[in-house]
């Protein structure tokens, strides 16, 4: 049984999540407290030492991220709750953490709790939260690391070692500067969203390329690019104009 707290400035959201957890996750988590502000949450965390914190991203006097910034070495698992906030969701995904979109869905809560338990048991929590905080502090730093799923957890790969991503249905191949090719069971759109702030461009439905490794563009119907590593990648005809404008703004 894991101790959990809920941090949200909306009482209705707190009560909804509390009911779902009590009805569907009572064998996994026990709610030991709730907080409506960052300061209340900070005090509560130190008082009860929770294993899991359900943390609202957007609050009037500071975000959930601000709370994490105040805790040097968090030793709890975080499940974020949020209305759709592209920046917040991208940052959370980038750090291999979980989030629940409001209105809260019962099945998603059950799945998030299950994943949180696995991360606690695998002792990955602090590492992932530290990556999140670092990425938030330095949102365009290309030494930030992206989580790649592996058999027993995550491998964190620096953005500046990714040459390009290649789509294969629901899988994506991550091609690295050292010629490694990592296979991930996520579609390329997820990586396009996550890497948007790091000078990557979707040149084709199958390819997402890092501008830092584009060596040459060769004209054609769509054209092709050559990477510093010797890869030759097609540019789709419909993306050509936007790509060239993006390239010229380098």
PDB file of C-alpha atoms in Angstrom:
ATOM      1  CA  UNK A   1       0.000   0.000   0.000  1.00  0.00           C
ATOM      2  CA  UNK A   2       1.460   3.346  -1.085  1.00  0.00           C
ATOM      3  CA  UNK A   3       0.710   6.681   0.604  1.00  0.00           C
ATOM      4  CA  UNK A   4      -0.622   9.318  -1.800  1.00  0.00           C
ATOM      5  CA  UNK A   5      -1.581  12.987  -1.672  1.00  0.00           C
ATOM      6  CA  UNK A   6      -3.596  15.087  -4.111  1.00  0.00           C
ATOM      7  CA  UNK A   7      -2.518  18.646  -4.933  1.00  0.00           C
ATOM      8  CA  UNK A   8      -5.083  20.728  -6.837  1.00  0.00           C
ATOM      9  CA  UNK A   9      -6.573  24.183  -6.294  1.00  0.00           C
ATOM     10  CA  UNK A  10     -10.047  23.004  -7.430  1.00  0.00           C
ATOM     11  CA  UNK A  11     -11.924  21.141  -4.678  1.00  0.00           C
ATOM     12  CA  UNK A  12     -14.153  19.427  -7.229  1.00  0.00           C
ATOM     13  CA  UNK A  13     -11.101  17.951  -8.966  1.00  0.00           C
ATOM     14  CA  UNK A  14      -9.676  16.805  -5.632  1.00  0.00           C
ATOM     15  CA  UNK A  15     -12.928  15.065  -4.664  1.00  0.00           C
ATOM     16  CA  UNK A  16     -13.355  13.436  -8.105  1.00  0.00           C
ATOM     17  CA  UNK A  17      -9.845  11.972  -8.060  1.00  0.00           C
ATOM     18  CA  UNK A  18     -10.189  10.905  -4.414  1.00  0.00           C
ATOM     19  CA  UNK A  19     -13.408   8.987  -5.182  1.00  0.00           C
ATOM     20  CA  UNK A  20     -11.861   7.259  -8.203  1.00  0.00           C
ATOM     21  CA  UNK A  21      -8.796   6.204  -6.182  1.00  0.00           C
ATOM     22  CA  UNK A  22     -10.894   4.960  -3.263  1.00  0.00           C
ATOM     23  CA  UNK A  23     -13.216   2.966  -5.500  1.00  0.00           C
ATOM     24  CA  UNK A  24     -10.770   1.559  -8.034  1.00  0.00           C
ATOM     25  CA  UNK A  25      -7.263   1.689  -6.511  1.00  0.00           C
ATOM     26  CA  UNK A  26      -7.894   1.106  -2.797  1.00  0.00           C
ATOM     27  CA  UNK A  27      -5.576  -1.925  -2.738  1.00  0.00           C
ATOM     28  CA  UNK A  28      -2.678   0.100  -4.147  1.00  0.00           C
ATOM     29  CA  UNK A  29      -2.900   3.605  -2.673  1.00  0.00           C
ATOM     30  CA  UNK A  30      -4.128   5.301   0.488  1.00  0.00           C
ATOM     31  CA  UNK A  31      -4.942   9.031   0.330  1.00  0.00           C
ATOM     32  CA  UNK A  32      -3.196  10.554   3.352  1.00  0.00           C
ATOM     33  CA  UNK A  33      -3.791  14.227   2.567  1.00  0.00           C
ATOM     34  CA  UNK A  34      -4.814  16.901   0.090  1.00  0.00           C
ATOM     35  CA  UNK A  35      -3.547  20.421  -0.620  1.00  0.00           C
ATOM     36  CA  UNK A  36      -4.958  23.373  -2.565  1.00  0.00           C
ATOM     37  CA  UNK A  37      -1.753  25.371  -3.062  1.00  0.00           C
ATOM     38  CA  UNK A  38       1.975  24.979  -3.578  1.00  0.00           C
ATOM     39  CA  UNK A  39       2.761  26.094  -0.023  1.00  0.00           C
ATOM     40  CA  UNK A  40       0.211  23.681   1.495  1.00  0.00           C
ATOM     41  CA  UNK A  41       1.621  20.873  -0.658  1.00  0.00           C
ATOM     42  CA  UNK A  42       5.201  21.662   0.342  1.00  0.00           C
ATOM     43  CA  UNK A  43       4.271  21.477   4.042  1.00  0.00           C
ATOM     44  CA  UNK A  44       2.192  18.315   3.555  1.00  0.00           C
ATOM     45  CA  UNK A  45       4.938  16.480   1.673  1.00  0.00           C
ATOM     46  CA  UNK A  46       7.392  17.073   4.505  1.00  0.00           C
ATOM     47  CA  UNK A  47       4.786  16.030   7.080  1.00  0.00           C
ATOM     48  CA  UNK A  48       3.592  12.738   5.551  1.00  0.00           C
ATOM     49  CA  UNK A  49       6.421  11.653   3.157  1.00  0.00           C
ATOM     50  CA  UNK A  50       4.115  10.398   0.386  1.00  0.00           C
ATOM     51  CA  UNK A  51       5.055   7.728  -2.115  1.00  0.00           C
ATOM     52  CA  UNK A  52       2.872   9.220  -4.859  1.00  0.00           C
ATOM     53  CA  UNK A  53       1.830  12.833  -5.469  1.00  0.00           C
ATOM     54  CA  UNK A  54      -1.054  13.620  -7.819  1.00  0.00           C
ATOM     55  CA  UNK A  55       0.001  17.097  -8.860  1.00  0.00           C
ATOM     56  CA  UNK A  56      -1.997  19.701 -10.769  1.00  0.00           C
ATOM     57  CA  UNK A  57       0.189  21.562 -13.257  1.00  0.00           C
ATOM     58  CA  UNK A  58      -1.721  24.862 -13.388  1.00  0.00           C
ATOM     59  CA  UNK A  59      -2.492  26.637 -10.106  1.00  0.00           C
ATOM     60  CA  UNK A  60      -3.053  30.341  -9.333  1.00  0.00           C
ATOM     61  CA  UNK A  61       0.048  30.985  -7.221  1.00  0.00           C
ATOM     62  CA  UNK A  62       2.627  28.715  -8.848  1.00  0.00           C
ATOM     63  CA  UNK A  63       2.644  25.616 -11.024  1.00  0.00           C
ATOM     64  CA  UNK A  64       3.231  22.033 -10.000  1.00  0.00           C
ATOM     65  CA  UNK A  65       6.645  22.421 -11.580  1.00  0.00           C
ATOM     66  CA  UNK A  66       7.393  25.248  -9.129  1.00  0.00           C
ATOM     67  CA  UNK A  67       6.697  22.864  -6.251  1.00  0.00           C
ATOM     68  CA  UNK A  68       9.185  20.325  -7.593  1.00  0.00           C
ATOM     69  CA  UNK A  69      11.802  23.071  -7.982  1.00  0.00           C
ATOM     70  CA  UNK A  70      11.563  23.655  -4.216  1.00  0.00           C
ATOM     71  CA  UNK A  71      12.346  20.036  -3.358  1.00  0.00           C
ATOM     72  CA  UNK A  72      16.053  19.294  -4.020  1.00  0.00           C
ATOM     73  CA  UNK A  73      15.851  15.487  -4.180  1.00  0.00           C
ATOM     74  CA  UNK A  74      12.229  14.358  -4.507  1.00  0.00           C
ATOM     75  CA  UNK A  75      11.803  10.758  -3.357  1.00  0.00           C
ATOM     76  CA  UNK A  76       8.195  10.294  -4.442  1.00  0.00           C
ATOM     77  CA  UNK A  77       6.489   9.400  -7.703  1.00  0.00           C
ATOM     78  CA  UNK A  78       4.521  12.158  -9.465  1.00  0.00           C
ATOM     79  CA  UNK A  79       1.395  11.759 -11.578  1.00  0.00           C
ATOM     80  CA  UNK A  80       0.522  15.137 -13.080  1.00  0.00           C
ATOM     81  CA  UNK A  81      -3.041  16.277 -13.695  1.00  0.00           C
ATOM     82  CA  UNK A  82      -3.725  18.969 -16.263  1.00  0.00           C
ATOM     83  CA  UNK A  83      -6.104  20.440 -18.780  1.00  0.00           C
ATOM     84  CA  UNK A  84      -4.440  20.270 -22.183  1.00  0.00           C
ATOM     85  CA  UNK A  85      -1.304  22.378 -21.949  1.00  0.00           C
ATOM     86  CA  UNK A  86       1.031  21.542 -24.825  1.00  0.00           C
ATOM     87  CA  UNK A  87       4.127  22.873 -23.094  1.00  0.00           C
ATOM     88  CA  UNK A  88       3.401  21.028 -19.844  1.00  0.00           C
ATOM     89  CA  UNK A  89       2.504  17.753 -21.541  1.00  0.00           C
ATOM     90  CA  UNK A  90       5.625  17.877 -23.725  1.00  0.00           C
ATOM     91  CA  UNK A  91       7.879  18.522 -20.730  1.00  0.00           C
ATOM     92  CA  UNK A  92       6.273  15.653 -18.822  1.00  0.00           C
ATOM     93  CA  UNK A  93       6.600  13.236 -21.759  1.00  0.00           C
ATOM     94  CA  UNK A  94      10.208  14.303 -22.248  1.00  0.00           C
ATOM     95  CA  UNK A  95      10.985  13.046 -18.754  1.00  0.00           C
ATOM     96  CA  UNK A  96       9.130   9.718 -18.984  1.00  0.00           C
ATOM     97  CA  UNK A  97       6.571  10.726 -16.352  1.00  0.00           C
ATOM     98  CA  UNK A  98       2.807  10.226 -16.331  1.00  0.00           C
ATOM     99  CA  UNK A  99      -0.038  12.701 -16.618  1.00  0.00           C
ATOM    100  CA  UNK A 100      -3.824  12.610 -16.503  1.00  0.00           C
ATOM    101  CA  UNK A 101      -5.827  14.952 -18.703  1.00  0.00           C
ATOM    102  CA  UNK A 102      -8.910  16.540 -17.165  1.00  0.00           C
ATOM    103  CA  UNK A 103     -11.682  15.461 -17.053  1.00  0.00           C
ATOM    104  CA  UNK A 104     -10.081  12.486 -15.299  1.00  0.00           C
ATOM    105  CA  UNK A 105     -10.691   9.054 -16.841  1.00  0.00           C
ATOM    106  CA  UNK A 106     -10.971   6.029 -14.517  1.00  0.00           C
ATOM    107  CA  UNK A 107      -8.983   3.639 -16.717  1.00  0.00           C
ATOM    108  CA  UNK A 108      -6.204   6.195 -17.143  1.00  0.00           C
ATOM    109  CA  UNK A 109      -5.984   6.633 -13.364  1.00  0.00           C
ATOM    110  CA  UNK A 110      -5.684   2.868 -12.862  1.00  0.00           C
ATOM    111  CA  UNK A 111      -2.986   2.651 -15.539  1.00  0.00           C
ATOM    112  CA  UNK A 112      -1.059   5.627 -14.120  1.00  0.00           C
ATOM    113  CA  UNK A 113      -1.093   4.106 -10.621  1.00  0.00           C
ATOM    114  CA  UNK A 114       0.138   0.785 -12.000  1.00  0.00           C
ATOM    115  CA  UNK A 115       3.019   2.496 -13.814  1.00  0.00           C
ATOM    116  CA  UNK A 116       3.873   4.547 -10.720  1.00  0.00           C
ATOM    117  CA  UNK A 117       4.145   1.364  -8.651  1.00  0.00           C
ATOM    118  CA  UNK A 118       6.544  -0.140 -11.183  1.00  0.00           C
ATOM    119  CA  UNK A 119       8.700   2.979 -11.205  1.00  0.00           C
ATOM    120  CA  UNK A 120       8.822   3.058  -7.396  1.00  0.00           C
ATOM    121  CA  UNK A 121       9.814  -0.599  -7.295  1.00  0.00           C
ATOM    122  CA  UNK A 122      12.410   0.008 -10.022  1.00  0.00           C
ATOM    123  CA  UNK A 123      13.726   3.088  -8.162  1.00  0.00           C
ATOM    124  CA  UNK A 124      13.521   5.299 -11.278  1.00  0.00           C
ATOM    125  CA  UNK A 125      11.506   8.115  -9.675  1.00  0.00           C
ATOM    126  CA  UNK A 126      14.201  10.560  -8.572  1.00  0.00           C
ATOM    127  CA  UNK A 127      16.138  10.229 -11.823  1.00  0.00           C
ATOM    128  CA  UNK A 128      13.073  11.029 -13.935  1.00  0.00           C
ATOM    129  CA  UNK A 129      12.065  14.024 -11.816  1.00  0.00           C
ATOM    130  CA  UNK A 130      15.578  15.433 -11.928  1.00  0.00           C
ATOM    131  CA  UNK A 131      15.487  15.186 -15.730  1.00  0.00           C
ATOM    132  CA  UNK A 132      12.144  17.019 -15.753  1.00  0.00           C
ATOM    133  CA  UNK A 133      13.415  19.860 -13.568  1.00  0.00           C
ATOM    134  CA  UNK A 134      16.602  20.213 -15.610  1.00  0.00           C
ATOM    135  CA  UNK A 135      14.642  20.270 -18.889  1.00  0.00           C
ATOM    136  CA  UNK A 136      12.304  22.932 -17.527  1.00  0.00           C
ATOM    137  CA  UNK A 137      15.192  25.112 -16.392  1.00  0.00           C
ATOM    138  CA  UNK A 138      16.966  24.794 -19.746  1.00  0.00           C
ATOM    139  CA  UNK A 139      14.221  24.159 -22.340  1.00  0.00           C
ATOM    140  CA  UNK A 140      16.453  24.518 -25.437  1.00  0.00           C
ATOM    141  CA  UNK A 141      19.647  22.975 -24.106  1.00  0.00           C
ATOM    142  CA  UNK A 142      20.539  20.196 -26.532  1.00  0.00           C
ATOM    143  CA  UNK A 143      22.401  18.273 -23.846  1.00  0.00           C
ATOM    144  CA  UNK A 144      18.975  17.561 -22.294  1.00  0.00           C
ATOM    145  CA  UNK A 145      18.136  13.875 -22.456  1.00  0.00           C
ATOM    146  CA  UNK A 146      15.162  12.141 -24.029  1.00  0.00           C
ATOM    147  CA  UNK A 147      13.790   8.912 -22.468  1.00  0.00           C
ATOM    148  CA  UNK A 148      13.968   5.830 -24.686  1.00  0.00           C
ATOM    149  CA  UNK A 149      12.048   2.759 -23.472  1.00  0.00           C
ATOM    150  CA  UNK A 150      14.201  -0.317 -22.973  1.00  0.00           C
ATOM    151  CA  UNK A 151      13.394  -3.751 -21.553  1.00  0.00           C
ATOM    152  CA  UNK A 152      13.923  -2.879 -17.890  1.00  0.00           C
ATOM    153  CA  UNK A 153      13.156   0.857 -17.839  1.00  0.00           C
ATOM    154  CA  UNK A 154      14.430   3.881 -19.743  1.00  0.00           C
ATOM    155  CA  UNK A 155      17.667   4.851 -21.421  1.00  0.00           C
ATOM    156  CA  UNK A 156      18.167   8.621 -21.393  1.00  0.00           C
ATOM    157  CA  UNK A 157      19.752   9.815 -24.654  1.00  0.00           C
ATOM    158  CA  UNK A 158      21.119  13.375 -25.109  1.00  0.00           C
ATOM    159  CA  UNK A 159      19.199  15.278 -27.803  1.00  0.00           C
ATOM    160  CA  UNK A 160      22.468  16.350 -29.427  1.00  0.00           C
ATOM    161  CA  UNK A 161      23.347  12.719 -30.197  1.00  0.00           C
ATOM    162  CA  UNK A 162      20.183  12.126 -32.280  1.00  0.00           C
ATOM    163  CA  UNK A 163      20.789  12.505 -36.022  1.00  0.00           C
ATOM    164  CA  UNK A 164      17.284  11.615 -37.179  1.00  0.00           C
ATOM    165  CA  UNK A 165      14.170   9.607 -36.323  1.00  0.00           C
ATOM    166  CA  UNK A 166      12.649   7.168 -38.784  1.00  0.00           C
ATOM    167  CA  UNK A 167       9.022   6.003 -38.731  1.00  0.00           C
ATOM    168  CA  UNK A 168       7.934   2.402 -39.177  1.00  0.00           C
ATOM    169  CA  UNK A 169       4.172   2.225 -38.487  1.00  0.00           C
ATOM    170  CA  UNK A 170       3.808   2.417 -34.687  1.00  0.00           C
ATOM    171  CA  UNK A 171       7.559   2.126 -34.126  1.00  0.00           C
ATOM    172  CA  UNK A 172      10.309   4.715 -34.426  1.00  0.00           C
ATOM    173  CA  UNK A 173      14.002   4.104 -35.047  1.00  0.00           C
ATOM    174  CA  UNK A 174      16.289   6.612 -33.348  1.00  0.00           C
ATOM    175  CA  UNK A 175      19.556   7.008 -35.287  1.00  0.00           C
ATOM    176  CA  UNK A 176      22.444   8.270 -33.160  1.00  0.00           C
ATOM    177  CA  UNK A 177      25.787   9.896 -33.967  1.00  0.00           C
ATOM    178  CA  UNK A 178      27.681   6.740 -32.933  1.00  0.00           C
ATOM    179  CA  UNK A 179      25.698   4.715 -35.543  1.00  0.00           C
ATOM    180  CA  UNK A 180      23.466   3.085 -32.930  1.00  0.00           C
ATOM    181  CA  UNK A 181      19.853   2.534 -33.969  1.00  0.00           C
ATOM    182  CA  UNK A 182      17.358   2.343 -31.112  1.00  0.00           C
ATOM    183  CA  UNK A 183      13.884   0.905 -31.669  1.00  0.00           C
ATOM    184  CA  UNK A 184      11.021   2.493 -29.720  1.00  0.00           C
ATOM    185  CA  UNK A 185       7.386   1.372 -29.657  1.00  0.00           C
ATOM    186  CA  UNK A 186       6.040   4.910 -30.149  1.00  0.00           C
ATOM    187  CA  UNK A 187       5.042   6.634 -33.363  1.00  0.00           C
ATOM    188  CA  UNK A 188       7.184   9.407 -34.805  1.00  0.00           C
ATOM    189  CA  UNK A 189       4.567  12.104 -34.059  1.00  0.00           C
ATOM    190  CA  UNK A 190       5.361  11.792 -30.359  1.00  0.00           C
ATOM    191  CA  UNK A 191       9.021  12.520 -31.042  1.00  0.00           C
ATOM    192  CA  UNK A 192       8.106  15.383 -33.359  1.00  0.00           C
ATOM    193  CA  UNK A 193       6.195  17.009 -30.470  1.00  0.00           C
ATOM    194  CA  UNK A 194       8.886  16.337 -27.880  1.00  0.00           C
ATOM    195  CA  UNK A 195      11.756  17.583 -30.066  1.00  0.00           C
ATOM    196  CA  UNK A 196       9.982  20.652 -31.454  1.00  0.00           C
ATOM    197  CA  UNK A 197      12.123  23.076 -29.431  1.00  0.00           C
ATOM    198  CA  UNK A 198      15.409  21.432 -30.400  1.00  0.00           C
ATOM    199  CA  UNK A 199      15.688  22.286 -34.119  1.00  0.00           C
ATOM    200  CA  UNK A 200      14.218  19.083 -35.536  1.00  0.00           C
ATOM    201  CA  UNK A 201      12.063  19.159 -38.677  1.00  0.00           C
ATOM    202  CA  UNK A 202       9.667  16.552 -40.109  1.00  0.00           C
ATOM    203  CA  UNK A 203      10.967  16.504 -43.701  1.00  0.00           C
ATOM    204  CA  UNK A 204       8.831  13.520 -44.700  1.00  0.00           C
ATOM    205  CA  UNK A 205       6.099  11.398 -43.109  1.00  0.00           C
ATOM    206  CA  UNK A 206       8.862   8.898 -42.274  1.00  0.00           C
ATOM    207  CA  UNK A 207      11.720  11.196 -41.234  1.00  0.00           C
ATOM    208  CA  UNK A 208      12.387  13.753 -38.517  1.00  0.00           C
ATOM    209  CA  UNK A 209      15.851  15.296 -38.821  1.00  0.00           C
ATOM    210  CA  UNK A 210      18.165  17.260 -36.534  1.00  0.00           C
ATOM    211  CA  UNK A 211      19.262  20.484 -38.242  1.00  0.00           C
ATOM    212  CA  UNK A 212      22.684  20.287 -36.581  1.00  0.00           C
ATOM    213  CA  UNK A 213      23.552  17.266 -38.735  1.00  0.00           C
ATOM    214  CA  UNK A 214      22.265  18.439 -42.125  1.00  0.00           C
ATOM    215  CA  UNK A 215      25.299  18.688 -44.377  1.00  0.00           C
ATOM    216  CA  UNK A 216      23.661  19.427 -47.736  1.00  0.00           C
ATOM    217  CA  UNK A 217      20.311  19.826 -49.474  1.00  0.00           C
ATOM    218  CA  UNK A 218      20.049  18.452 -53.010  1.00  0.00           C
ATOM    219  CA  UNK A 219      17.300  19.944 -55.194  1.00  0.00           C
ATOM    220  CA  UNK A 220      14.628  17.746 -56.739  1.00  0.00           C
ATOM    221  CA  UNK A 221      10.855  17.319 -56.811  1.00  0.00           C
ATOM    222  CA  UNK A 222      11.034  17.262 -53.046  1.00  0.00           C
ATOM    223  CA  UNK A 223      14.761  16.972 -52.842  1.00  0.00           C
ATOM    224  CA  UNK A 224      16.999  15.068 -50.469  1.00  0.00           C
ATOM    225  CA  UNK A 225      19.269  15.958 -47.604  1.00  0.00           C
ATOM    226  CA  UNK A 226      22.643  14.495 -46.774  1.00  0.00           C
ATOM    227  CA  UNK A 227      23.621  14.229 -43.122  1.00  0.00           C
ATOM    228  CA  UNK A 228      27.083  14.639 -41.665  1.00  0.00           C
ATOM    229  CA  UNK A 229      27.033  10.881 -41.053  1.00  0.00           C
ATOM    230  CA  UNK A 230      26.431  10.089 -44.747  1.00  0.00           C
ATOM    231  CA  UNK A 231      22.698   9.342 -44.585  1.00  0.00           C
ATOM    232  CA  UNK A 232      20.562  10.344 -47.582  1.00  0.00           C
ATOM    233  CA  UNK A 233      16.988  11.233 -46.609  1.00  0.00           C
ATOM    234  CA  UNK A 234      14.076  12.293 -48.862  1.00  0.00           C
ATOM    235  CA  UNK A 235      12.177  15.560 -48.449  1.00  0.00           C
ATOM    236  CA  UNK A 236       8.501  15.194 -49.359  1.00  0.00           C
ATOM    237  CA  UNK A 237       7.171  17.496 -52.076  1.00  0.00           C
ATOM    238  CA  UNK A 238       4.464  18.960 -49.837  1.00  0.00           C
ATOM    239  CA  UNK A 239       6.945  19.752 -47.029  1.00  0.00           C
ATOM    240  CA  UNK A 240       9.639  21.164 -49.313  1.00  0.00           C
ATOM    241  CA  UNK A 241       8.733  24.866 -49.173  1.00  0.00           C
ATOM    242  CA  UNK A 242       8.256  24.943 -45.420  1.00  0.00           C
ATOM    243  CA  UNK A 243      11.477  22.999 -44.946  1.00  0.00           C
ATOM    244  CA  UNK A 244      13.506  25.398 -47.105  1.00  0.00           C
ATOM    245  CA  UNK A 245      12.091  28.399 -45.228  1.00  0.00           C
ATOM    246  CA  UNK A 246      12.972  26.726 -41.924  1.00  0.00           C
ATOM    247  CA  UNK A 247      16.455  25.915 -43.215  1.00  0.00           C
ATOM    248  CA  UNK A 248      17.051  29.491 -44.392  1.00  0.00           C
ATOM    249  CA  UNK A 249      16.165  30.831 -40.948  1.00  0.00           C
ATOM    250  CA  UNK A 250      19.048  28.905 -39.393  1.00  0.00           C
TER     251      UNK A 250
END
